[in-house]
Coordinates of N, CA and C in Angstrom, one line a residue:
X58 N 23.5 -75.6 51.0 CA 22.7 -74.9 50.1 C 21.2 -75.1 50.3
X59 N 20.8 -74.2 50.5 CA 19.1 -74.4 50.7 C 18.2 -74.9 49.2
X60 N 17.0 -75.2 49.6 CA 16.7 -75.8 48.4 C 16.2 -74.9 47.2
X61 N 15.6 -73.5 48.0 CA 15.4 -72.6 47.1 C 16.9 -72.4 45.9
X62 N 17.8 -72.4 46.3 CA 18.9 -72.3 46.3 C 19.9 -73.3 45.1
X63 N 19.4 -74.4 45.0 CA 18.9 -75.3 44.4 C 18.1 -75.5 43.6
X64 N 16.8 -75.1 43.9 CA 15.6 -75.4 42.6 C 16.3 -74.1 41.8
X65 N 17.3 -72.7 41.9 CA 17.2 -71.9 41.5 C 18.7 -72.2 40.3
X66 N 19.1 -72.9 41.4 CA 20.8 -74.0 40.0 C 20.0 -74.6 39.3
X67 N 19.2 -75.5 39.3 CA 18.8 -76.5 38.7 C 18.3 -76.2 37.5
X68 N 17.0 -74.6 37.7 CA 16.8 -73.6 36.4 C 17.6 -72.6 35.7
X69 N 18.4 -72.4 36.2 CA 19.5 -72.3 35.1 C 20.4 -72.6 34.8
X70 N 20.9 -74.1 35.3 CA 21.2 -74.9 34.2 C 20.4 -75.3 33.0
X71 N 19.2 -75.4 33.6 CA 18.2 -76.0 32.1 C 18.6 -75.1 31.1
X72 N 18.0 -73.8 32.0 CA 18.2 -72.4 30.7 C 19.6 -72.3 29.8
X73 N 20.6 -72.5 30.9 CA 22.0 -72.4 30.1 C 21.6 -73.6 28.9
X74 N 21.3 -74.7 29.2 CA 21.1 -76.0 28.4 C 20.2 -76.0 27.3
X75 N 19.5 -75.3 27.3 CA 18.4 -75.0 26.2 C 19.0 -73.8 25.4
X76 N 19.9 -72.8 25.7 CA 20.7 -72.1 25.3 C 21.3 -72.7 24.0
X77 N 22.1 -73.4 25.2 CA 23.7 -74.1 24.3 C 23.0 -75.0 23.3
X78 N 21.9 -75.5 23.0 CA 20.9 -76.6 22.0 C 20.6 -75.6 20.7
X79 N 19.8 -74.2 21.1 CA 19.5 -73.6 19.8 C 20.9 -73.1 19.7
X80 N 22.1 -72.1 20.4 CA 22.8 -72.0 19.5 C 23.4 -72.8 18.4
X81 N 23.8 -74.0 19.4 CA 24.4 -75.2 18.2 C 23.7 -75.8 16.8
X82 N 22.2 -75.4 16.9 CA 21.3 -76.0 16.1 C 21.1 -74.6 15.0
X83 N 21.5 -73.6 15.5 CA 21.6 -72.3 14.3 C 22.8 -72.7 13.3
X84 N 23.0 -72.7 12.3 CA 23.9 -73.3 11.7 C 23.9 -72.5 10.2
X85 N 22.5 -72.0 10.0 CA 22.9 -71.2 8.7 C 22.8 -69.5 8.9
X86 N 24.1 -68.9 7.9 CA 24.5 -67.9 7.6 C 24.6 -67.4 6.6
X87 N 23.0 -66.2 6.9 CA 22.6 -65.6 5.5 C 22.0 -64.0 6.1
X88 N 21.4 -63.2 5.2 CA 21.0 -61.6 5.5 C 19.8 -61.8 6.6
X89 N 19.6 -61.4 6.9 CA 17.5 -60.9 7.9 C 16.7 -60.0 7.6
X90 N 15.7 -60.6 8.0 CA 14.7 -59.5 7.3 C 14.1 -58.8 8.5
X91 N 14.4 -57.8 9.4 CA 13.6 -57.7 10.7 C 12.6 -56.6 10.3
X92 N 11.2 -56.6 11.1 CA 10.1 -55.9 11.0 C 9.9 -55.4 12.2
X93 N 10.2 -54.1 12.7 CA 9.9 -53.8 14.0 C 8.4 -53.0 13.6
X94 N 7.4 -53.7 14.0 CA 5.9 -52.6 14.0 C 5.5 -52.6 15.4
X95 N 4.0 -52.3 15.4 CA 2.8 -52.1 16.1 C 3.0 -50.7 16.9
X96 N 2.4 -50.1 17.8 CA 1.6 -49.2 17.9 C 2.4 -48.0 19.2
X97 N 3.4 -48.9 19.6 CA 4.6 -48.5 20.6 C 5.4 -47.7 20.1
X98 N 6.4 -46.8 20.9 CA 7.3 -45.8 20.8 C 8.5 -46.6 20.8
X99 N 9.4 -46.8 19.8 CA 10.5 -47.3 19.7 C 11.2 -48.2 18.3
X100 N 10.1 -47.9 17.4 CA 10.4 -48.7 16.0 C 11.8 -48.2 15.3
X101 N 11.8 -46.6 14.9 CA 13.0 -46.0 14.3 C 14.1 -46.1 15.2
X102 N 13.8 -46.1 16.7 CA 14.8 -46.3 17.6 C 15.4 -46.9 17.2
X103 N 15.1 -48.2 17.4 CA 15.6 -49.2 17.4 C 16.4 -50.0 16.1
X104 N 16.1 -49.6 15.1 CA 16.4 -49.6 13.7 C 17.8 -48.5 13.8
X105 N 17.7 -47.5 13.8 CA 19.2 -46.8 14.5 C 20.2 -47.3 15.1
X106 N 19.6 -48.0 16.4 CA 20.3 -48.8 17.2 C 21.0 -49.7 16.2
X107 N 20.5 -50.5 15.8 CA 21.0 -51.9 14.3 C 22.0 -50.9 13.7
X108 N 22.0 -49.6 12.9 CA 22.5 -49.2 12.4 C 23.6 -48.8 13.1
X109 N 23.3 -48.0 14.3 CA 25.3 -47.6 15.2 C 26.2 -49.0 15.2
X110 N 25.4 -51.1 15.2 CA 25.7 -51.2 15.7 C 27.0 -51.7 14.5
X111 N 26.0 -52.1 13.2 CA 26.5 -52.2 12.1 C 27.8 -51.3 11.6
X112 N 27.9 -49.9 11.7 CA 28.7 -49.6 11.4 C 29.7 -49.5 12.4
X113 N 29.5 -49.3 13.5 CA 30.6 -50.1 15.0 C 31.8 -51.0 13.8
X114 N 31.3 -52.2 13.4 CA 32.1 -52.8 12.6 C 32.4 -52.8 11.5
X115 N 32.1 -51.2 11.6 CA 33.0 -51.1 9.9 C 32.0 -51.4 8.8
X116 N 31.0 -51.8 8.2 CA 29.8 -52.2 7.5 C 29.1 -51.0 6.6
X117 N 28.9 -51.5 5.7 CA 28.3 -50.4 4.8 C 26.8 -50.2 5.6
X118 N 26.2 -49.3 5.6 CA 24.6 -49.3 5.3 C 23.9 -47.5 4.7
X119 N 22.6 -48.3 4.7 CA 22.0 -47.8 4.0 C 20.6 -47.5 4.6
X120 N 20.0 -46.2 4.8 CA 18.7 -46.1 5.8 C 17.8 -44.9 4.4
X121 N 16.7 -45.7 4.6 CA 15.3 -44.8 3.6 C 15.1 -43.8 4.6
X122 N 14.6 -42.7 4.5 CA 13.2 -42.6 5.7 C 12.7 -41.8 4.8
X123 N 11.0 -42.7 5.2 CA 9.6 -42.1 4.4 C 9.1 -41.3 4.5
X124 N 9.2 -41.2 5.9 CA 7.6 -40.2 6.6 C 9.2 -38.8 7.5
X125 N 9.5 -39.5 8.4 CA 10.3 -38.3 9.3 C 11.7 -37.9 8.5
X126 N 12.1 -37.8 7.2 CA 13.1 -37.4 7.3 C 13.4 -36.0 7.1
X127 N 12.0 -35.1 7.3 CA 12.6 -33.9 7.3 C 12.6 -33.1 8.8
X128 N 12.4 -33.9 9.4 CA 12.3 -33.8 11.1 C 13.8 -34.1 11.9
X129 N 14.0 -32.9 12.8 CA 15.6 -33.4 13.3 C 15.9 -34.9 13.6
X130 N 17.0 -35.9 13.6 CA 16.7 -36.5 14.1 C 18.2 -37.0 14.5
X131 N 18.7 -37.2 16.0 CA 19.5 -37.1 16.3 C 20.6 -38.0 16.1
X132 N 19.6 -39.6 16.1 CA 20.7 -40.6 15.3 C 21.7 -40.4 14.1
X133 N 20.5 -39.6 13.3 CA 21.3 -39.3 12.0 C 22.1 -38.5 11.8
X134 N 22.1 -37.3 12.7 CA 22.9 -36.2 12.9 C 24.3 -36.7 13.7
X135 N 24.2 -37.6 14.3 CA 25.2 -38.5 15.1 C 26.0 -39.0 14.1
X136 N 25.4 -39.7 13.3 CA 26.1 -40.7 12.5 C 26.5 -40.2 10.8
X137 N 26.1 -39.1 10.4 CA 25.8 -39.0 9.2 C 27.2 -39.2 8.1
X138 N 28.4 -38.1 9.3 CA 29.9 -38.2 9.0 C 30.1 -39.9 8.3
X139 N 29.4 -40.8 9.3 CA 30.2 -42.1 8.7 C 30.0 -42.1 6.9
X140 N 31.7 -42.2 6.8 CA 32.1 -42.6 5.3 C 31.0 -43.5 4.8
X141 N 30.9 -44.7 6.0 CA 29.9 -46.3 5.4 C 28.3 -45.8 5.5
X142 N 27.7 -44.7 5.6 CA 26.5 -44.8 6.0 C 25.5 -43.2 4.8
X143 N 25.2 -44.2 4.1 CA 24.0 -43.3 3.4 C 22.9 -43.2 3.6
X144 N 22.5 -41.5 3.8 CA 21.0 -41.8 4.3 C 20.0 -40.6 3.2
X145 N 19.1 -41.7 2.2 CA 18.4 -41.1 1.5 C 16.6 -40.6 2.1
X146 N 16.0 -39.8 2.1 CA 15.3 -38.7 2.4 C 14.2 -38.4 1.8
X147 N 13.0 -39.1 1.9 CA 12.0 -38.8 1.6 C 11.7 -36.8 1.3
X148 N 11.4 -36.3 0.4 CA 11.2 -34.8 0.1 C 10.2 -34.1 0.6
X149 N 9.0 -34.8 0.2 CA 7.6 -33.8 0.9 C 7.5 -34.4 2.8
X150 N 8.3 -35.0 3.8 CA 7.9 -35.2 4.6 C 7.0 -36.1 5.6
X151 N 5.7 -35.9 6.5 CA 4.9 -36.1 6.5 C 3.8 -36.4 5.3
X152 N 3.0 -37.0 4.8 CA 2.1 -37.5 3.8 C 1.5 -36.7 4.0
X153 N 0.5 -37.1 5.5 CA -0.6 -36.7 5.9 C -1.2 -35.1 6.0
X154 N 0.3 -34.6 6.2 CA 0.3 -33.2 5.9 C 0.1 -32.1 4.6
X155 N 0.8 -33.0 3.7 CA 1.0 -32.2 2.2 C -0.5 -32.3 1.5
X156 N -1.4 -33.0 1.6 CA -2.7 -32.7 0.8 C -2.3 -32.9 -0.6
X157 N -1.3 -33.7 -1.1 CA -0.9 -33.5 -2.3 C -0.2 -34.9 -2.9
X158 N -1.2 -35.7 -3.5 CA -1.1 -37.3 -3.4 C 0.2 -37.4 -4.8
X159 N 0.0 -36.3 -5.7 CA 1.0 -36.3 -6.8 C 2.5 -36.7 -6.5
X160 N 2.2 -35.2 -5.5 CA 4.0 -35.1 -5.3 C 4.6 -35.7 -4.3
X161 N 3.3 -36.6 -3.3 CA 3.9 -37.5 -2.5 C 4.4 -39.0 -3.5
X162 N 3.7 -39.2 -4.4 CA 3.8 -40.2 -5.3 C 5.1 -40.3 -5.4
X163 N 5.8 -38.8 -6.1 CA 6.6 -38.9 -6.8 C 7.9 -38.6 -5.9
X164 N 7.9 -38.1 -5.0 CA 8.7 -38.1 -3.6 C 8.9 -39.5 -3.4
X165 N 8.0 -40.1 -3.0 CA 8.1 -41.5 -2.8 C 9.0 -42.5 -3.6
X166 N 8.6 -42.2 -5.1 CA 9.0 -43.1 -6.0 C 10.8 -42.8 -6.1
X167 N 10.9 -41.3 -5.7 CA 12.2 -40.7 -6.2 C 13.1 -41.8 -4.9
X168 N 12.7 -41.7 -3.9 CA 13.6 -42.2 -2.5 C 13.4 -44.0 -2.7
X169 N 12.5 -44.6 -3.2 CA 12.7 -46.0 -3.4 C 13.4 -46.3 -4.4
X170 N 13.9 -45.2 -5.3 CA 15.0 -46.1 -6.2 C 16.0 -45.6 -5.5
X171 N 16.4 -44.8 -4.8 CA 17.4 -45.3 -4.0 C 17.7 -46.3 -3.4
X172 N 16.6 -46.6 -2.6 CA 16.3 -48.0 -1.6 C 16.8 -49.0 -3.0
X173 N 16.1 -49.6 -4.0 CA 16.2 -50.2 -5.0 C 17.8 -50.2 -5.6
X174 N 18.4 -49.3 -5.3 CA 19.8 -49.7 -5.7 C 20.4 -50.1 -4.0
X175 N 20.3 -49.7 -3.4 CA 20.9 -50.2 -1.9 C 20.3 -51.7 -1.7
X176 N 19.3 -51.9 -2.0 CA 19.0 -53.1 -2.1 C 19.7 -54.2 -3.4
X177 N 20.2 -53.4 -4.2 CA 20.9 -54.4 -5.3 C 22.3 -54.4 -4.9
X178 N 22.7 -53.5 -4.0 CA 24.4 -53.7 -3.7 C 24.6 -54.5 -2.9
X179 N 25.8 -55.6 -3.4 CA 26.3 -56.7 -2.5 C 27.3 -55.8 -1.0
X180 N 27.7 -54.9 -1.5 CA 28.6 -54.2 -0.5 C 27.9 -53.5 0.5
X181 N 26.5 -53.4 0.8 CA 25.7 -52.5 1.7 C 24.8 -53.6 2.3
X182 N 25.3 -53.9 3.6 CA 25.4 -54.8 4.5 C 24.0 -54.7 5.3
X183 N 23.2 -53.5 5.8 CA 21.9 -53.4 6.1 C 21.2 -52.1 5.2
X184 N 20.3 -52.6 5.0 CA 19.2 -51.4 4.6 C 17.7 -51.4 5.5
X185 N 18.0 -50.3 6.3 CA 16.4 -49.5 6.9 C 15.6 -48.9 5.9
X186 N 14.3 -49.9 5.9 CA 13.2 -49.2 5.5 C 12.7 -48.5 6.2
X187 N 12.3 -47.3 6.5 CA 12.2 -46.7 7.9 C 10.8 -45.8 7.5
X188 N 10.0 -46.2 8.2 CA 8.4 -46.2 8.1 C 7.6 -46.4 6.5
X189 N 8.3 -47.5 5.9 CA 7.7 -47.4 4.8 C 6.2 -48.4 4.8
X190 N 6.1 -48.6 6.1 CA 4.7 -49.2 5.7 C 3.9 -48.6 5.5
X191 N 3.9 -47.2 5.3 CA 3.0 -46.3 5.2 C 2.4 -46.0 4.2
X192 N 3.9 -46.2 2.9 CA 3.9 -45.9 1.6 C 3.2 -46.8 1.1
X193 N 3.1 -48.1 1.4 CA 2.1 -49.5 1.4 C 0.9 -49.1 1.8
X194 N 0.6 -48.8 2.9 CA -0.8 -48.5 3.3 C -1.7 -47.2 2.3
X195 N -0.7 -46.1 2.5 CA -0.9 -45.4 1.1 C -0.8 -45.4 0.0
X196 N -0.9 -46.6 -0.6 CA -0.7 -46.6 -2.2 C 0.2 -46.0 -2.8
X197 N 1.1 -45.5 -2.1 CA 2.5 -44.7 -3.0 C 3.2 -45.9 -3.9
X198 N 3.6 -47.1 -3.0 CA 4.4 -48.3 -3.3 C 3.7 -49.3 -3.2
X199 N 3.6 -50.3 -4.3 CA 3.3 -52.1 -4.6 C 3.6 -52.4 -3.7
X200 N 3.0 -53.3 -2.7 CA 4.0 -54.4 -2.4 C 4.5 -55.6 -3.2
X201 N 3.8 -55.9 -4.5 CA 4.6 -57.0 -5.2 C 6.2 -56.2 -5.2
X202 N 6.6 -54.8 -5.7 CA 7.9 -54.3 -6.1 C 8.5 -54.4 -4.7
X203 N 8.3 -54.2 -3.7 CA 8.3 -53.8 -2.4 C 9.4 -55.3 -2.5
X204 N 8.1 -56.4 -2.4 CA 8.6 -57.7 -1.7 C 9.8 -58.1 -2.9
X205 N 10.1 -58.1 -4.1 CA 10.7 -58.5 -5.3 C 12.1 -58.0 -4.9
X206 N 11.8 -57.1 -4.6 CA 13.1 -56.1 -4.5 C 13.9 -56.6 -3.1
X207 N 13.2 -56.6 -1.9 CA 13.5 -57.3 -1.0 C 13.9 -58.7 -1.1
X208 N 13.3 -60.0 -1.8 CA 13.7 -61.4 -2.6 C 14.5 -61.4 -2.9
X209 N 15.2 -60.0 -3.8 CA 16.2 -60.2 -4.8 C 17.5 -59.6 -4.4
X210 N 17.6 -59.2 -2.9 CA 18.4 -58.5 -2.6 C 19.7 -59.3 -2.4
X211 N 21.0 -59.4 -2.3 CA 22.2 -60.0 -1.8 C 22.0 -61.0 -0.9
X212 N 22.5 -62.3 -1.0 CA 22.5 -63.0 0.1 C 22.6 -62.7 1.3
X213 N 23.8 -62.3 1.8 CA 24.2 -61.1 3.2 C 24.2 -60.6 3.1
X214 N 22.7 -59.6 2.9 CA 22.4 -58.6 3.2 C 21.3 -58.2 4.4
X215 N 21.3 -57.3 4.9 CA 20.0 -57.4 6.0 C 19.2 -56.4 5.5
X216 N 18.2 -56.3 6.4 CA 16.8 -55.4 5.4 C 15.9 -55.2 6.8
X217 N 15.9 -53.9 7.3 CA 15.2 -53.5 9.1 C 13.8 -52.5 7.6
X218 N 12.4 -53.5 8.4 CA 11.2 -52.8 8.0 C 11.0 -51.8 9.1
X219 N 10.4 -50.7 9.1 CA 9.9 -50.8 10.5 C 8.6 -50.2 10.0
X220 N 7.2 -49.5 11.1 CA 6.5 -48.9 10.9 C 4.6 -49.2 11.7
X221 N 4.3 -48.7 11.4 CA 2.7 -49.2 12.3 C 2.0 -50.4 10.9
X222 N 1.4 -51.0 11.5 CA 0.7 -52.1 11.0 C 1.1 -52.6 9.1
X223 N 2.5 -53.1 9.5 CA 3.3 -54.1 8.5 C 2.6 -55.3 7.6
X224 N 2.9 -54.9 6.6 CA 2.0 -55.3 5.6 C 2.1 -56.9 5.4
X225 N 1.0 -57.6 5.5 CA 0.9 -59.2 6.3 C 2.0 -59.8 5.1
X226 N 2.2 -59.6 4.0 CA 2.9 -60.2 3.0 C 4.9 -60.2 3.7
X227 N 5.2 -59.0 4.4 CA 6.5 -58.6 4.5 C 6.5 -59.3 6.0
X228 N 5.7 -59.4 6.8 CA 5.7 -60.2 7.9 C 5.9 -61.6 7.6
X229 N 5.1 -62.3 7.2 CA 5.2 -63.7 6.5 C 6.4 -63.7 5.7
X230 N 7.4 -62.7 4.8 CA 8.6 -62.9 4.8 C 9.5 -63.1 5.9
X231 N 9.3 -62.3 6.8 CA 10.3 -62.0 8.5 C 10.8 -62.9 8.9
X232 N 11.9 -62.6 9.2 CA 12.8 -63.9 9.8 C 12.7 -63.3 10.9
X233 N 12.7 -62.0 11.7 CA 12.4 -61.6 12.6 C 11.4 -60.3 13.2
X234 N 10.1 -60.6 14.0 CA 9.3 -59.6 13.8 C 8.9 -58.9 15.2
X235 N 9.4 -57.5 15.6 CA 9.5 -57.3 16.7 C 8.0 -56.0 16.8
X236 N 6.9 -56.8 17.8 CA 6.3 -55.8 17.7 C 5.8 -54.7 19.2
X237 N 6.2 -53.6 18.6 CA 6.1 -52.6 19.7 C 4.8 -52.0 20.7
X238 N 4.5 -52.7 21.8 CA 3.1 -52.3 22.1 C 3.3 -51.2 23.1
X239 N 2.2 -50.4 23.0 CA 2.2 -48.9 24.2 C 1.3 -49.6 24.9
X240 N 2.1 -49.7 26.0 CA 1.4 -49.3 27.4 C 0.6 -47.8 28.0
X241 N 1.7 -46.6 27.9 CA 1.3 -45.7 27.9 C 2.4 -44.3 27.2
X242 N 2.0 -43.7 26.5 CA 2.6 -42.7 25.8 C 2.6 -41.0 26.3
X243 N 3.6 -40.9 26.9 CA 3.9 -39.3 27.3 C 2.9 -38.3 26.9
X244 N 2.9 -38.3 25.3 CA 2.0 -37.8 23.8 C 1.0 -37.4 24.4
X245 N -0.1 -38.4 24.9 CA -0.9 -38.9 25.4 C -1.5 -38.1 26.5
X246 N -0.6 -37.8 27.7 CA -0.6 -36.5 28.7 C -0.7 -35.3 28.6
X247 N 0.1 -35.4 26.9 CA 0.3 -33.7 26.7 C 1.4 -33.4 26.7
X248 N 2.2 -34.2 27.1 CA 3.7 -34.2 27.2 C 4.7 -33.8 25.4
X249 N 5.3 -33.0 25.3 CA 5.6 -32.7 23.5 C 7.0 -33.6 23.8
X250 N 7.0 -33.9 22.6 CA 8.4 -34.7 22.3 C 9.4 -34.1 22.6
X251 N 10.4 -34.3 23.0 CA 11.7 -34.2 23.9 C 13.0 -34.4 22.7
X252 N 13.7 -33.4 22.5 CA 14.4 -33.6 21.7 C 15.7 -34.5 22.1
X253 N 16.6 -35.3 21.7 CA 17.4 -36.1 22.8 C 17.1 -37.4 23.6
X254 N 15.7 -37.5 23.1 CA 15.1 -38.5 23.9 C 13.9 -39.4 22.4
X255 N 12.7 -38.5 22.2 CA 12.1 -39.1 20.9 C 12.8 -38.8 19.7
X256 N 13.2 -38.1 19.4 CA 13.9 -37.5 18.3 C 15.2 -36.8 18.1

């Protein structure tokens, strides 16, 4: 065995070994709180992705969406059939579009007490917040109710934030916070969104 060959066993055994230490050292079993933000293409992705994988196993869940849910969107159209998966619907859309802070208010407020009861059910195993940082950044939603509601949720339960610049309070909650940076954006070129692919 050569030595490259060698120094290359020797690192991953460590790695395997450093492995097998934090699994063993993980020991508690309880819900998560994941935050996928920043400024990259792939937050609702990937929140979807949690959600096929969740109900793969049979799992209740439960997905908000704030901003895009009046926009096709293929996951949901994929998945909607599942008996275990409800997905509640922001009304007016885009915010930024409607010019109309009332009935965004009240759009808003109508699809968080949904969230608000999916959040109180022990039987609904994940709930997507799905671009609700927005509603935060916009003053539609508190984050004291925001965070309370999230605190108060089911032991096992999980809770996927996603959205652009996550509000410092719900971060400092995160058990896990994944943030998405753009390199470079298609958008960007001129390139239009790709049905099948962004949406």
């Amino acid at each position: 065995m050569s030595d490259r060959d060698t120094r290359h066993k020797q690192s991953m055994q460590k790695l395997k070994a450093h492995v097998d230490e934090k699994v063993a050292a993980a020991t508690e079993q309880r819900g998560l709180l994941l935050v996928f933000t920043g400024n990259g293409k792939g937050k609702t992705t990937a929140a979807w992705g949690t959600v096929t994988r969740a109900l793969g196993y049979g799992y209740r869940v439960g997905v908000i969406q704030f901003i895009k849910g009046q926009w096709e969107c293929g996951e949901r159209e994929r998945l909607v059939e599942d008996p275990n998966l409800e997905v509640a619907i922001m009304g007016t859309g885009f915010t930024w579009e409607t010019q109309n802070r009332a009935a965004d208010t009240a759009a808003c407020r109508e699809v968080w007490a949904a969230a608000e009861r999916m959040l109180a059910d022990p039987e609904v195993y994940l709930v997507v917040l799905d671009e609700i940082t927005y509603m935060l950044k916009f003053g539609y939603l508190d984050i004291a109710t925001v965070r309370r509601a999230i605190e108060n949720r089911p032991a096992e339960q999980s809770v996927i934030v996603t959205g652009r610049n996550a509000h410092r309070e719900l971060l400092a909650m995160a058990d896990t916070i994944t943030e998405m940076q753009e390199v470079r954006h298609a958008f960007n070129a001129g390139l239009q969104a790709r049905r099948g692919i962004d949406y």
